[in-house]
Coordinates of N, CA and C in Angstrom, one line a residue:
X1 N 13.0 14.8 -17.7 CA 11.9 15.6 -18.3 C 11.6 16.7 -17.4
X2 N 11.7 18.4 -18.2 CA 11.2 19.0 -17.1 C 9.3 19.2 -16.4
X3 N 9.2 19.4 -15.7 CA 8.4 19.6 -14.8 C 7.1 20.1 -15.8
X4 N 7.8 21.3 -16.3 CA 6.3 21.6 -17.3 C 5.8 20.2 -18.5
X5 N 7.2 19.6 -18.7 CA 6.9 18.8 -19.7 C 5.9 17.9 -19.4
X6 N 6.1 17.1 -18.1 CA 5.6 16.3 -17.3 C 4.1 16.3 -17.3
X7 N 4.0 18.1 -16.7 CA 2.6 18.3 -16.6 C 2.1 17.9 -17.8
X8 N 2.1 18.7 -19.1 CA 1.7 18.7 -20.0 C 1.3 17.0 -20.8
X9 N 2.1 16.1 -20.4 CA 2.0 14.9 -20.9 C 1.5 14.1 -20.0
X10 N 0.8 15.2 -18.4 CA -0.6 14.3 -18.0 C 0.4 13.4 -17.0
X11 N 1.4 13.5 -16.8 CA 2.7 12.3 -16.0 C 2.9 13.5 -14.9
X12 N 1.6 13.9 -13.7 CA 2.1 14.7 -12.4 C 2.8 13.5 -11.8
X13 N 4.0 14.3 -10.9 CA 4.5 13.3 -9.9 C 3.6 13.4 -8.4
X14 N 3.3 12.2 -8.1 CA 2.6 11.7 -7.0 C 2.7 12.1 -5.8
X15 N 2.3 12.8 -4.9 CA 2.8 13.0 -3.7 C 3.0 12.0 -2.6
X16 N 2.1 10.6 -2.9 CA 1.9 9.7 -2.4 C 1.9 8.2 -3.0
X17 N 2.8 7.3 -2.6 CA 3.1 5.6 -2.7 C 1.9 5.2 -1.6
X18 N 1.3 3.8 -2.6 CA 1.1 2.9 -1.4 C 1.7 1.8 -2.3
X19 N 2.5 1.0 -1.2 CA 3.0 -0.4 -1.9 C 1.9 -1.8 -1.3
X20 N 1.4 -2.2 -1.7 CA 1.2 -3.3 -1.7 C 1.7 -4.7 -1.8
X21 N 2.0 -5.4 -0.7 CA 2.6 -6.5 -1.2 C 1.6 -8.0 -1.6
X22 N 2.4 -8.4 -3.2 CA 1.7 -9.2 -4.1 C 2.5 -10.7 -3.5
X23 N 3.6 -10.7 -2.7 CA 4.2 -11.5 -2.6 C 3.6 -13.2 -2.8
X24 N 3.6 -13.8 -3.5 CA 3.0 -15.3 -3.2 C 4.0 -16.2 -3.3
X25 N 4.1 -17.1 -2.2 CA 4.4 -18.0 -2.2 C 3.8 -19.7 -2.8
X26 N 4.5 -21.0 -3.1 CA 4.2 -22.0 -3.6 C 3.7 -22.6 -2.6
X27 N 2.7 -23.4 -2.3 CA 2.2 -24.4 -1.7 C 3.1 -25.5 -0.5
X28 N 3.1 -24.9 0.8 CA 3.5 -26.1 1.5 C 5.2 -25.1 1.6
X29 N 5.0 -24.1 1.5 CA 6.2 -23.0 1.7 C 6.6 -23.1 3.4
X30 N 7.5 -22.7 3.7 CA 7.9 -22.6 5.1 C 7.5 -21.6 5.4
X31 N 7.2 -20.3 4.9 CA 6.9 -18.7 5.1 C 5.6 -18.7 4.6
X32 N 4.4 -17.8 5.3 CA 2.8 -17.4 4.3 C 3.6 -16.3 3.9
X33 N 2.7 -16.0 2.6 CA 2.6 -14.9 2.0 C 1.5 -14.2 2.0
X34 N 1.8 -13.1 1.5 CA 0.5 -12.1 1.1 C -0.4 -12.5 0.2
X35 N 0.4 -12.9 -0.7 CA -0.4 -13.3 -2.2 C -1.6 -14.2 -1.8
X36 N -1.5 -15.1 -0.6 CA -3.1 -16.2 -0.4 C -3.7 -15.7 0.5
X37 N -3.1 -14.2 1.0 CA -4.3 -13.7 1.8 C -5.1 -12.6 1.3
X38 N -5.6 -12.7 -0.1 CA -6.2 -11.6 -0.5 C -5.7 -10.3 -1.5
X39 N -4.6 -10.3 -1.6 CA -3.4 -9.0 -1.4 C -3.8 -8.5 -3.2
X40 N -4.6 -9.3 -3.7 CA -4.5 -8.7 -5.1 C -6.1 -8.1 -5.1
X41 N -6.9 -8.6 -3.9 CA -8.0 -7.8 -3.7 C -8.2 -6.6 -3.4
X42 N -7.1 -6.3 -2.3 CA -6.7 -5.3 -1.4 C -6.3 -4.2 -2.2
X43 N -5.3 -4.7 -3.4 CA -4.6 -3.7 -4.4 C -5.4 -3.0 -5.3
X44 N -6.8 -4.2 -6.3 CA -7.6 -3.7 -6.8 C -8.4 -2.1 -6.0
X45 N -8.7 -2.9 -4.9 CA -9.6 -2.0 -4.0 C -9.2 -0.5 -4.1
X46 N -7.9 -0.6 -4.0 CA -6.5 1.3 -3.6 C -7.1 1.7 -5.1
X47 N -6.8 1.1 -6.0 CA -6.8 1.6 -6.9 C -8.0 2.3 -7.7
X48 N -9.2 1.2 -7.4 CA -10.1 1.5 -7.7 C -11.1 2.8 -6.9
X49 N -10.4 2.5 -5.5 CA -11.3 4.0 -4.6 C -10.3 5.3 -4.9
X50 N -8.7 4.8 -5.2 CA -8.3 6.6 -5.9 C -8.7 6.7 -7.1
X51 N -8.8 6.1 -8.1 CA -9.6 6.4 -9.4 C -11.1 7.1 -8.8
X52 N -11.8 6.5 -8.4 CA -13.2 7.0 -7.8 C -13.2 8.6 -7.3
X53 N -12.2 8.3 -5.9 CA -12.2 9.8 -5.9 C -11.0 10.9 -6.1
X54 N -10.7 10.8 -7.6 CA -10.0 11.4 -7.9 C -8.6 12.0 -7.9
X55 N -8.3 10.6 -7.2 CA -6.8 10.9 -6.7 C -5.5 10.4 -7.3
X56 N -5.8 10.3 -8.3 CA -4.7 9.8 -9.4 C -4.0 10.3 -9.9
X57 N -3.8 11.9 -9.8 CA -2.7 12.6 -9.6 C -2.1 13.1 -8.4
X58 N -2.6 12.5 -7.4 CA -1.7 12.4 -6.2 C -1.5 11.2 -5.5
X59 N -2.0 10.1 -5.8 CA -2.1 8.5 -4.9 C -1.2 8.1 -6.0
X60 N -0.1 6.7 -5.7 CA -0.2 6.0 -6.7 C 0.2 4.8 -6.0
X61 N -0.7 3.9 -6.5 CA -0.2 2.4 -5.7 C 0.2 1.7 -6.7
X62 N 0.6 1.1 -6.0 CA 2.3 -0.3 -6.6 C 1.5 -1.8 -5.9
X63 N 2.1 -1.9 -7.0 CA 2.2 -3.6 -6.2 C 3.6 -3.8 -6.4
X64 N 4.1 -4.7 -5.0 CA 5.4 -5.0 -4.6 C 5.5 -6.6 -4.3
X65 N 6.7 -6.9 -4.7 CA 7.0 -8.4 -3.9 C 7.3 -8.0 -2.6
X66 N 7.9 -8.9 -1.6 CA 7.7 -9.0 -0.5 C 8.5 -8.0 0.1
X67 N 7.8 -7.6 0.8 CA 8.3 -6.0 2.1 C 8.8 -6.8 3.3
X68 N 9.0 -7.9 3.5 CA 9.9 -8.6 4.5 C 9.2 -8.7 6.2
X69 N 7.5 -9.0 5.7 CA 6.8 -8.8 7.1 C 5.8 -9.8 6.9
X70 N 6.3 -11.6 6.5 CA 5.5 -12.2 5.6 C 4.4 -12.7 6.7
X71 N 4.6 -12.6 7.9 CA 3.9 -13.1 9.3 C 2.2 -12.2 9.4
X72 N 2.6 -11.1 8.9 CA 1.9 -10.1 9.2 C 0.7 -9.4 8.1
X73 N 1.1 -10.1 6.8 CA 0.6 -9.6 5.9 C -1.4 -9.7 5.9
X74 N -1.9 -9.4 5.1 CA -1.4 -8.4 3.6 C -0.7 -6.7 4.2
X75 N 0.6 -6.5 3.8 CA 1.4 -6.1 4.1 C 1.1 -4.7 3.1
X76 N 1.3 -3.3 3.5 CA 0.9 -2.1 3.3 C 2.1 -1.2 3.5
X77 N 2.8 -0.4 3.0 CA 3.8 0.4 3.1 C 3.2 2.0 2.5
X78 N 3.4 2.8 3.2 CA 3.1 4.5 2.8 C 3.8 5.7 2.5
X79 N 4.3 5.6 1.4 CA 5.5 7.0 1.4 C 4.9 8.2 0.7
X80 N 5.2 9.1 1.6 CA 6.7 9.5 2.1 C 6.3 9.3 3.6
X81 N 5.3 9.0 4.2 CA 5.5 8.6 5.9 C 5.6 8.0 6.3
X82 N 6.3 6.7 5.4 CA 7.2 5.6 6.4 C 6.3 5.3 7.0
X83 N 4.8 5.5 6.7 CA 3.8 4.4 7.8 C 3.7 2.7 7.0
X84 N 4.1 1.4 8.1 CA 3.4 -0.1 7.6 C 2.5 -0.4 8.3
X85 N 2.2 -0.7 7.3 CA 0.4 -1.3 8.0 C 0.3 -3.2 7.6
X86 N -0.1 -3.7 8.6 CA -0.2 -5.1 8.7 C -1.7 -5.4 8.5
X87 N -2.0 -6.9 8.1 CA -3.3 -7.6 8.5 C -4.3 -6.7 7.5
X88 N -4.2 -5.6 6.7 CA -5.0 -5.3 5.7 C -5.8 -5.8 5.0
X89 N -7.4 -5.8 5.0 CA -8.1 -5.9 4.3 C -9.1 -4.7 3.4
X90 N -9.6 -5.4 2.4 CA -10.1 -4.8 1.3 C -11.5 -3.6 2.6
X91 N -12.0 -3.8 3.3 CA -12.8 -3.0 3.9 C -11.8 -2.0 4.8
X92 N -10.3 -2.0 5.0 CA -9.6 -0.8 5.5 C -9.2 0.5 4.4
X93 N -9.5 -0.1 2.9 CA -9.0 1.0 2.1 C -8.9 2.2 2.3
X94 N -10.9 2.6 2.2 CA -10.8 3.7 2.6 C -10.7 5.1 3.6
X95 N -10.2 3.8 4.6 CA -9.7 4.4 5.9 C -8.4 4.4 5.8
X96 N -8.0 3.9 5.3 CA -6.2 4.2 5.0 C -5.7 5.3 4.5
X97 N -6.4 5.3 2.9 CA -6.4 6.5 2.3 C -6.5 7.6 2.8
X98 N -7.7 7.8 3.5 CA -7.9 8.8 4.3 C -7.3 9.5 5.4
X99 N -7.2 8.5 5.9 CA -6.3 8.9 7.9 C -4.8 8.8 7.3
X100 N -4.5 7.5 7.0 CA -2.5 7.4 7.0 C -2.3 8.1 5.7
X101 N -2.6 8.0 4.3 CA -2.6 8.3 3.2 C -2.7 9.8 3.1
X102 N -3.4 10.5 3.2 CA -3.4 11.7 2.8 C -3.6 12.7 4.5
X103 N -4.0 11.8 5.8 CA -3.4 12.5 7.1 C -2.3 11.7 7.3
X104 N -1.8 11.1 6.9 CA -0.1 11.3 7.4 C -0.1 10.2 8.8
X105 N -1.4 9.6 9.2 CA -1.5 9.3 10.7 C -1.8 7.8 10.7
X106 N -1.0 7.1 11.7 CA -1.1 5.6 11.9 C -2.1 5.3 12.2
X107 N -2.6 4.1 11.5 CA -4.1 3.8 11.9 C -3.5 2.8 13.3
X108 N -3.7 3.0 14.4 CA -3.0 1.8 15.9 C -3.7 0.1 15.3
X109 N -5.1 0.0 15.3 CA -5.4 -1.1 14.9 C -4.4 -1.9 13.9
X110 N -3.7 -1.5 12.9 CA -3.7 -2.0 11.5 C -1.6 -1.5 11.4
X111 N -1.2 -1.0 12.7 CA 0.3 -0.5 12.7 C 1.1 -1.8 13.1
X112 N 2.5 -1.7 12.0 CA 3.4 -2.9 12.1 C 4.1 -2.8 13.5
X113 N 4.4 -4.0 14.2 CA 4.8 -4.2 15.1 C 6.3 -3.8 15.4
X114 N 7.1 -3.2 16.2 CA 8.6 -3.1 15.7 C 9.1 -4.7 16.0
X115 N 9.1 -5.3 14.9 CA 9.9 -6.6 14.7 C 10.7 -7.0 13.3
X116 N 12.2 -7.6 13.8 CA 12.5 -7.4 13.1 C 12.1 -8.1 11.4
X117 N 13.3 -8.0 10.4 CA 12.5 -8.7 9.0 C 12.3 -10.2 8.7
X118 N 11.6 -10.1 8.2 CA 11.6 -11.9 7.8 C 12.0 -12.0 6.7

């Protein structure tokens, strides 16, 4: 589709991903997941503060199965800057958004550790 089409049918392309991981695991799993630590709160939350402030032609969050950081979660991924964010909760949204999301800048509190995948 070209570009003007795009525009016209309201489909801008996004300057910005956040993925969220939905991952859940079954009961009595060897691995935690995201999914029993909130992660579909967390997701609502993105969505609902870019709707709010009007960032829905430039934010777009995903929900994802697992981003391979299941130790760490609720698990946060940022493109195009390759920022992850660990241990996310619904009261970091709007600081995410803000600072890593649209400044580009690791929040240190809430940055993935270099280790490897699970």
């Amino acid at each position: 589709m070209a570009n003007a089409d795009r525009i016209a049918n309201n489909m801008a392309k996004p300057e910005f991903q956040v993925l969220v991981c939905l991952n859940e695991r079954g009961e009595g799993a060897r691995k935690p997941s995201c999914g029993h630590r909130n992660a579909l709160a967390v997701y609502h939350r993105f969505k609902d503060h870019v709707r709010s402030q009007g960032l829905r032609d430039r934010v777009m969050v995903n929900r994802t199965g697992c981003l391979k950081h299941c130790s760490q979660g609720v698990v946060v991924a940022i493109w195009p800057h390759n920022l992850w964010l660990r241990g996310v909760e619904e009261a970091d949204v709007e600081e995410i958004l803000s600072t890593s999301v649209l400044g580009g800048k690791e929040l240190q509190r809430l940055e993935m550790p270099d280790i490897p995948w699970e």
